[in-house]
């Protein structure tokens, strides 16, 4: 297995992905003239969320469920019947397929076509696509990479973080050059103190009737 080539490819593919949660967080932090170290820490903090980089842990949990049950179809249908999503498949920005995942899985196939872990990954991919018509995304591909290379647990999100840090720094450098702070506005839409005072007055009148 050409592990170096596979890891390099994964790191490059993870380097940037527009203004996702972690990249936008990093950019906001940089706009306050925080150091690049703080920018990276902020990005990593956002990446840990289960709806972002933490999706890789949900993918691993899904695969472990399948292994324990011994049936791909059973676990897929149980999850769908409960109204649960199938983690690692589909992406809002890529209705057809996530090109990052496609490349990583293709490289895995070229590098280790006879690996047992890859055969399992391919079986899961086929079954999920048949039932949901959704293709694997980057989270699934990184977990596949972790399994085929026999990396330590949680390596998938680690690879995503390592690859993304240079992208965050690039965002930071670009933001520093603008000399502007990102400061969105917010509008309060709750009840004003005067409205609450009026409510209390009306309540008092009603109680006296």
PDB file of C-alpha atoms in Angstrom:
ATOM      1  CA  UNK A   1       0.000   0.000   0.000  1.00  0.00           C
ATOM      2  CA  UNK A   2       1.389   3.392  -0.981  1.00  0.00           C
ATOM      3  CA  UNK A   3       0.370   5.024   2.299  1.00  0.00           C
ATOM      4  CA  UNK A   4       2.383   8.207   1.719  1.00  0.00           C
ATOM      5  CA  UNK A   5       0.695   8.885  -1.617  1.00  0.00           C
ATOM      6  CA  UNK A   6      -2.739   8.206  -0.154  1.00  0.00           C
ATOM      7  CA  UNK A   7      -2.207  10.447   2.854  1.00  0.00           C
ATOM      8  CA  UNK A   8      -0.742  13.258   0.775  1.00  0.00           C
ATOM      9  CA  UNK A   9      -3.739  13.132  -1.544  1.00  0.00           C
ATOM     10  CA  UNK A  10      -6.163  13.194   1.397  1.00  0.00           C
ATOM     11  CA  UNK A  11      -4.381  16.140   3.028  1.00  0.00           C
ATOM     12  CA  UNK A  12      -4.468  18.145  -0.209  1.00  0.00           C
ATOM     13  CA  UNK A  13      -8.157  17.388  -0.768  1.00  0.00           C
ATOM     14  CA  UNK A  14      -8.965  18.503   2.780  1.00  0.00           C
ATOM     15  CA  UNK A  15      -7.042  21.780   2.563  1.00  0.00           C
ATOM     16  CA  UNK A  16      -9.946  24.052   1.687  1.00  0.00           C
ATOM     17  CA  UNK A  17     -13.687  23.878   1.151  1.00  0.00           C
ATOM     18  CA  UNK A  18     -15.054  27.389   0.822  1.00  0.00           C
ATOM     19  CA  UNK A  19     -16.500  29.020   3.953  1.00  0.00           C
ATOM     20  CA  UNK A  20     -17.639  25.994   5.923  1.00  0.00           C
ATOM     21  CA  UNK A  21     -18.139  26.352   9.691  1.00  0.00           C
ATOM     22  CA  UNK A  22     -14.492  25.907  10.660  1.00  0.00           C
ATOM     23  CA  UNK A  23     -13.081  28.032   7.838  1.00  0.00           C
ATOM     24  CA  UNK A  24     -15.536  30.848   8.496  1.00  0.00           C
ATOM     25  CA  UNK A  25     -14.710  30.674  12.219  1.00  0.00           C
ATOM     26  CA  UNK A  26     -11.005  30.862  11.412  1.00  0.00           C
ATOM     27  CA  UNK A  27     -11.591  33.805   9.099  1.00  0.00           C
ATOM     28  CA  UNK A  28     -13.576  35.711  11.730  1.00  0.00           C
ATOM     29  CA  UNK A  29     -10.832  35.117  14.299  1.00  0.00           C
ATOM     30  CA  UNK A  30      -8.201  36.336  11.839  1.00  0.00           C
ATOM     31  CA  UNK A  31     -10.252  39.486  11.178  1.00  0.00           C
ATOM     32  CA  UNK A  32      -9.722  40.423  14.848  1.00  0.00           C
ATOM     33  CA  UNK A  33      -5.941  40.321  14.175  1.00  0.00           C
ATOM     34  CA  UNK A  34      -5.525  37.203  16.288  1.00  0.00           C
ATOM     35  CA  UNK A  35      -2.372  35.157  15.682  1.00  0.00           C
ATOM     36  CA  UNK A  36      -2.310  32.282  13.181  1.00  0.00           C
ATOM     37  CA  UNK A  37      -2.033  29.919  16.171  1.00  0.00           C
ATOM     38  CA  UNK A  38      -5.337  31.244  17.504  1.00  0.00           C
ATOM     39  CA  UNK A  39      -6.854  30.954  14.030  1.00  0.00           C
ATOM     40  CA  UNK A  40      -5.886  27.281  13.835  1.00  0.00           C
ATOM     41  CA  UNK A  41      -7.163  26.593  17.349  1.00  0.00           C
ATOM     42  CA  UNK A  42     -10.489  28.233  16.522  1.00  0.00           C
ATOM     43  CA  UNK A  43     -10.844  26.196  13.357  1.00  0.00           C
ATOM     44  CA  UNK A  44     -10.038  22.968  15.184  1.00  0.00           C
ATOM     45  CA  UNK A  45     -12.594  23.790  17.864  1.00  0.00           C
ATOM     46  CA  UNK A  46     -15.316  24.158  15.246  1.00  0.00           C
ATOM     47  CA  UNK A  47     -14.138  21.033  13.439  1.00  0.00           C
ATOM     48  CA  UNK A  48     -14.792  18.899  16.522  1.00  0.00           C
ATOM     49  CA  UNK A  49     -18.544  19.457  16.282  1.00  0.00           C
ATOM     50  CA  UNK A  50     -20.420  16.284  15.372  1.00  0.00           C
ATOM     51  CA  UNK A  51     -22.134  18.059  12.477  1.00  0.00           C
ATOM     52  CA  UNK A  52     -18.759  18.987  10.967  1.00  0.00           C
ATOM     53  CA  UNK A  53     -15.546  16.973  11.334  1.00  0.00           C
ATOM     54  CA  UNK A  54     -17.180  14.850  14.015  1.00  0.00           C
ATOM     55  CA  UNK A  55     -19.225  13.220  11.246  1.00  0.00           C
ATOM     56  CA  UNK A  56     -16.309  10.828  10.794  1.00  0.00           C
ATOM     57  CA  UNK A  57     -17.039   9.348  14.234  1.00  0.00           C
ATOM     58  CA  UNK A  58     -20.649   8.792  13.223  1.00  0.00           C
ATOM     59  CA  UNK A  59     -19.478   7.010  10.077  1.00  0.00           C
ATOM     60  CA  UNK A  60     -17.243   4.741  12.144  1.00  0.00           C
ATOM     61  CA  UNK A  61     -20.131   3.999  14.497  1.00  0.00           C
ATOM     62  CA  UNK A  62     -22.307   3.091  11.505  1.00  0.00           C
ATOM     63  CA  UNK A  63     -19.676   0.698  10.149  1.00  0.00           C
ATOM     64  CA  UNK A  64     -19.222  -0.910  13.566  1.00  0.00           C
ATOM     65  CA  UNK A  65     -22.983  -1.471  13.781  1.00  0.00           C
ATOM     66  CA  UNK A  66     -22.859  -3.310  10.470  1.00  0.00           C
ATOM     67  CA  UNK A  67     -19.928  -5.469  11.588  1.00  0.00           C
ATOM     68  CA  UNK A  68     -21.660  -6.414  14.823  1.00  0.00           C
ATOM     69  CA  UNK A  69     -24.936  -7.228  13.073  1.00  0.00           C
ATOM     70  CA  UNK A  70     -23.277  -9.031  10.193  1.00  0.00           C
ATOM     71  CA  UNK A  71     -25.762  -7.513   7.756  1.00  0.00           C
ATOM     72  CA  UNK A  72     -25.401  -4.273   5.823  1.00  0.00           C
ATOM     73  CA  UNK A  73     -28.991  -4.247   4.601  1.00  0.00           C
ATOM     74  CA  UNK A  74     -30.432  -4.773   8.097  1.00  0.00           C
ATOM     75  CA  UNK A  75     -28.619  -1.803   9.642  1.00  0.00           C
ATOM     76  CA  UNK A  76     -29.410   0.490   6.716  1.00  0.00           C
ATOM     77  CA  UNK A  77     -33.112  -0.303   6.865  1.00  0.00           C
ATOM     78  CA  UNK A  78     -33.245  -0.083  10.672  1.00  0.00           C
ATOM     79  CA  UNK A  79     -31.700   3.385  10.557  1.00  0.00           C
ATOM     80  CA  UNK A  80     -34.031   4.583   7.824  1.00  0.00           C
ATOM     81  CA  UNK A  81     -37.082   3.171   9.623  1.00  0.00           C
ATOM     82  CA  UNK A  82     -36.077   5.142  12.722  1.00  0.00           C
ATOM     83  CA  UNK A  83     -35.756   8.262  10.607  1.00  0.00           C
ATOM     84  CA  UNK A  84     -31.977   8.364  11.083  1.00  0.00           C
ATOM     85  CA  UNK A  85     -29.630   9.541   8.375  1.00  0.00           C
ATOM     86  CA  UNK A  86     -26.949   7.308   6.922  1.00  0.00           C
ATOM     87  CA  UNK A  87     -23.737   9.107   7.937  1.00  0.00           C
ATOM     88  CA  UNK A  88     -21.077   9.564   5.318  1.00  0.00           C
ATOM     89  CA  UNK A  89     -23.413   9.687   2.325  1.00  0.00           C
ATOM     90  CA  UNK A  90     -24.757  12.674   0.442  1.00  0.00           C
ATOM     91  CA  UNK A  91     -23.558  16.277   0.601  1.00  0.00           C
ATOM     92  CA  UNK A  92     -25.626  19.468   0.188  1.00  0.00           C
ATOM     93  CA  UNK A  93     -23.045  20.985  -2.169  1.00  0.00           C
ATOM     94  CA  UNK A  94     -22.672  17.848  -4.302  1.00  0.00           C
ATOM     95  CA  UNK A  95     -26.066  16.381  -5.269  1.00  0.00           C
ATOM     96  CA  UNK A  96     -24.433  13.806  -7.555  1.00  0.00           C
ATOM     97  CA  UNK A  97     -21.156  12.929  -5.840  1.00  0.00           C
ATOM     98  CA  UNK A  98     -18.450  14.425  -3.655  1.00  0.00           C
ATOM     99  CA  UNK A  99     -15.376  14.602  -5.948  1.00  0.00           C
ATOM    100  CA  UNK A 100     -13.038  14.498  -2.944  1.00  0.00           C
ATOM    101  CA  UNK A 101     -14.472  11.191  -1.794  1.00  0.00           C
ATOM    102  CA  UNK A 102     -14.456   9.786  -5.313  1.00  0.00           C
ATOM    103  CA  UNK A 103     -10.745  10.464  -5.725  1.00  0.00           C
ATOM    104  CA  UNK A 104      -9.757   9.025  -2.331  1.00  0.00           C
ATOM    105  CA  UNK A 105     -11.793   5.853  -2.881  1.00  0.00           C
ATOM    106  CA  UNK A 106     -10.403   5.478  -6.405  1.00  0.00           C
ATOM    107  CA  UNK A 107      -6.851   5.806  -5.093  1.00  0.00           C
ATOM    108  CA  UNK A 108      -7.587   3.213  -2.410  1.00  0.00           C
ATOM    109  CA  UNK A 109      -8.833   0.866  -5.098  1.00  0.00           C
ATOM    110  CA  UNK A 110      -5.681   1.362  -7.146  1.00  0.00           C
ATOM    111  CA  UNK A 111      -3.354   0.999  -4.170  1.00  0.00           C
ATOM    112  CA  UNK A 112      -4.903  -1.982  -2.380  1.00  0.00           C
ATOM    113  CA  UNK A 113      -7.560  -3.597  -4.568  1.00  0.00           C
ATOM    114  CA  UNK A 114      -7.512  -6.866  -2.606  1.00  0.00           C
ATOM    115  CA  UNK A 115      -7.675  -5.441   0.924  1.00  0.00           C
ATOM    116  CA  UNK A 116     -10.430  -6.989   3.058  1.00  0.00           C
ATOM    117  CA  UNK A 117     -11.254  -3.595   4.576  1.00  0.00           C
ATOM    118  CA  UNK A 118     -11.731  -2.098   1.127  1.00  0.00           C
ATOM    119  CA  UNK A 119     -14.017  -4.965   0.086  1.00  0.00           C
ATOM    120  CA  UNK A 120     -16.179  -4.211   3.123  1.00  0.00           C
ATOM    121  CA  UNK A 121     -16.185  -0.479   2.338  1.00  0.00           C
ATOM    122  CA  UNK A 122     -17.189  -1.145  -1.275  1.00  0.00           C
ATOM    123  CA  UNK A 123     -20.011  -3.443  -0.167  1.00  0.00           C
ATOM    124  CA  UNK A 124     -21.394  -0.793   2.190  1.00  0.00           C
ATOM    125  CA  UNK A 125     -21.120   1.847  -0.533  1.00  0.00           C
ATOM    126  CA  UNK A 126     -23.055  -0.265  -3.030  1.00  0.00           C
ATOM    127  CA  UNK A 127     -25.818  -1.144  -0.556  1.00  0.00           C
ATOM    128  CA  UNK A 128     -26.316   2.447   0.651  1.00  0.00           C
ATOM    129  CA  UNK A 129     -26.348   3.829  -2.881  1.00  0.00           C
ATOM    130  CA  UNK A 130     -28.925   1.250  -3.987  1.00  0.00           C
ATOM    131  CA  UNK A 131     -31.262   2.143  -1.116  1.00  0.00           C
ATOM    132  CA  UNK A 132     -30.724   5.916  -0.818  1.00  0.00           C
ATOM    133  CA  UNK A 133     -29.266   6.905  -4.198  1.00  0.00           C
ATOM    134  CA  UNK A 134     -26.632   8.920  -2.312  1.00  0.00           C
ATOM    135  CA  UNK A 135     -22.889   8.751  -2.968  1.00  0.00           C
ATOM    136  CA  UNK A 136     -20.176   8.638  -0.278  1.00  0.00           C
ATOM    137  CA  UNK A 137     -18.796  11.965   0.926  1.00  0.00           C
ATOM    138  CA  UNK A 138     -15.417  13.034   2.296  1.00  0.00           C
ATOM    139  CA  UNK A 139     -16.231  11.822   5.828  1.00  0.00           C
ATOM    140  CA  UNK A 140     -16.882   8.289   4.591  1.00  0.00           C
ATOM    141  CA  UNK A 141     -13.775   8.333   2.380  1.00  0.00           C
ATOM    142  CA  UNK A 142     -11.525   9.415   5.264  1.00  0.00           C
ATOM    143  CA  UNK A 143     -12.861   6.639   7.491  1.00  0.00           C
ATOM    144  CA  UNK A 144     -12.268   4.204   4.628  1.00  0.00           C
ATOM    145  CA  UNK A 145      -8.684   5.472   4.410  1.00  0.00           C
ATOM    146  CA  UNK A 146      -8.269   5.081   8.165  1.00  0.00           C
ATOM    147  CA  UNK A 147      -9.471   1.474   8.006  1.00  0.00           C
ATOM    148  CA  UNK A 148      -7.518   0.373   4.951  1.00  0.00           C
ATOM    149  CA  UNK A 149      -4.270   1.844   6.301  1.00  0.00           C
ATOM    150  CA  UNK A 150      -5.013   0.469   9.811  1.00  0.00           C
ATOM    151  CA  UNK A 151      -4.554   3.891  11.398  1.00  0.00           C
ATOM    152  CA  UNK A 152      -5.417   4.605  15.069  1.00  0.00           C
ATOM    153  CA  UNK A 153      -9.036   5.429  15.954  1.00  0.00           C
ATOM    154  CA  UNK A 154     -10.122   8.989  15.126  1.00  0.00           C
ATOM    155  CA  UNK A 155      -7.379   9.354  12.526  1.00  0.00           C
ATOM    156  CA  UNK A 156      -9.993  10.380   9.975  1.00  0.00           C
ATOM    157  CA  UNK A 157     -10.859  13.621  11.730  1.00  0.00           C
ATOM    158  CA  UNK A 158      -7.150  14.106  12.461  1.00  0.00           C
ATOM    159  CA  UNK A 159      -6.347  13.941   8.741  1.00  0.00           C
ATOM    160  CA  UNK A 160      -9.153  16.382   8.029  1.00  0.00           C
ATOM    161  CA  UNK A 161      -7.794  18.804  10.636  1.00  0.00           C
ATOM    162  CA  UNK A 162      -4.178  18.515   9.495  1.00  0.00           C
ATOM    163  CA  UNK A 163      -5.164  19.068   5.906  1.00  0.00           C
ATOM    164  CA  UNK A 164      -7.428  21.994   6.720  1.00  0.00           C
ATOM    165  CA  UNK A 165      -4.922  23.972   8.844  1.00  0.00           C
ATOM    166  CA  UNK A 166      -2.914  25.260   5.817  1.00  0.00           C
ATOM    167  CA  UNK A 167      -6.231  26.333   4.293  1.00  0.00           C
ATOM    168  CA  UNK A 168      -7.181  28.236   7.436  1.00  0.00           C
ATOM    169  CA  UNK A 169      -3.804  29.968   7.466  1.00  0.00           C
ATOM    170  CA  UNK A 170      -4.301  30.964   3.818  1.00  0.00           C
ATOM    171  CA  UNK A 171      -7.709  32.386   4.743  1.00  0.00           C
ATOM    172  CA  UNK A 172      -6.099  34.227   7.649  1.00  0.00           C
ATOM    173  CA  UNK A 173      -3.392  35.761   5.464  1.00  0.00           C
ATOM    174  CA  UNK A 174      -5.995  36.937   2.983  1.00  0.00           C
ATOM    175  CA  UNK A 175      -8.129  38.363   5.780  1.00  0.00           C
ATOM    176  CA  UNK A 176      -5.140  40.153   7.357  1.00  0.00           C
ATOM    177  CA  UNK A 177      -4.510  41.876   4.026  1.00  0.00           C
ATOM    178  CA  UNK A 178      -8.021  43.377   3.970  1.00  0.00           C
ATOM    179  CA  UNK A 179      -7.489  45.160   7.293  1.00  0.00           C
ATOM    180  CA  UNK A 180     -11.190  44.695   8.026  1.00  0.00           C
ATOM    181  CA  UNK A 181     -12.972  43.010  10.886  1.00  0.00           C
ATOM    182  CA  UNK A 182     -15.860  40.702  10.119  1.00  0.00           C
ATOM    183  CA  UNK A 183     -18.718  42.104  12.147  1.00  0.00           C
ATOM    184  CA  UNK A 184     -22.207  40.893  11.112  1.00  0.00           C
ATOM    185  CA  UNK A 185     -25.185  42.818  12.445  1.00  0.00           C
ATOM    186  CA  UNK A 186     -28.015  41.331  14.485  1.00  0.00           C
ATOM    187  CA  UNK A 187     -31.525  42.560  15.082  1.00  0.00           C
ATOM    188  CA  UNK A 188     -33.424  41.832  18.300  1.00  0.00           C
ATOM    189  CA  UNK A 189     -36.855  40.405  17.453  1.00  0.00           C
ATOM    190  CA  UNK A 190     -38.102  39.595  20.970  1.00  0.00           C
ATOM    191  CA  UNK A 191     -40.501  41.628  23.070  1.00  0.00           C
ATOM    192  CA  UNK A 192     -39.370  45.072  24.158  1.00  0.00           C
ATOM    193  CA  UNK A 193     -39.493  46.138  27.826  1.00  0.00           C
ATOM    194  CA  UNK A 194     -42.394  48.478  27.016  1.00  0.00           C
ATOM    195  CA  UNK A 195     -44.349  45.544  25.566  1.00  0.00           C
ATOM    196  CA  UNK A 196     -43.755  43.482  28.695  1.00  0.00           C
ATOM    197  CA  UNK A 197     -44.890  46.384  30.897  1.00  0.00           C
ATOM    198  CA  UNK A 198     -48.080  46.647  28.833  1.00  0.00           C
ATOM    199  CA  UNK A 199     -48.694  42.901  29.205  1.00  0.00           C
ATOM    200  CA  UNK A 200     -48.357  43.113  32.998  1.00  0.00           C
ATOM    201  CA  UNK A 201     -50.771  46.066  33.044  1.00  0.00           C
ATOM    202  CA  UNK A 202     -53.310  44.179  30.963  1.00  0.00           C
ATOM    203  CA  UNK A 203     -52.949  41.069  33.134  1.00  0.00           C
ATOM    204  CA  UNK A 204     -53.624  43.180  36.219  1.00  0.00           C
ATOM    205  CA  UNK A 205     -56.754  44.675  34.673  1.00  0.00           C
ATOM    206  CA  UNK A 206     -58.062  41.260  33.722  1.00  0.00           C
ATOM    207  CA  UNK A 207     -57.525  39.917  37.253  1.00  0.00           C
ATOM    208  CA  UNK A 208     -59.584  42.813  38.679  1.00  0.00           C
ATOM    209  CA  UNK A 209     -62.589  42.112  36.446  1.00  0.00           C
TER     210      UNK A 209
END
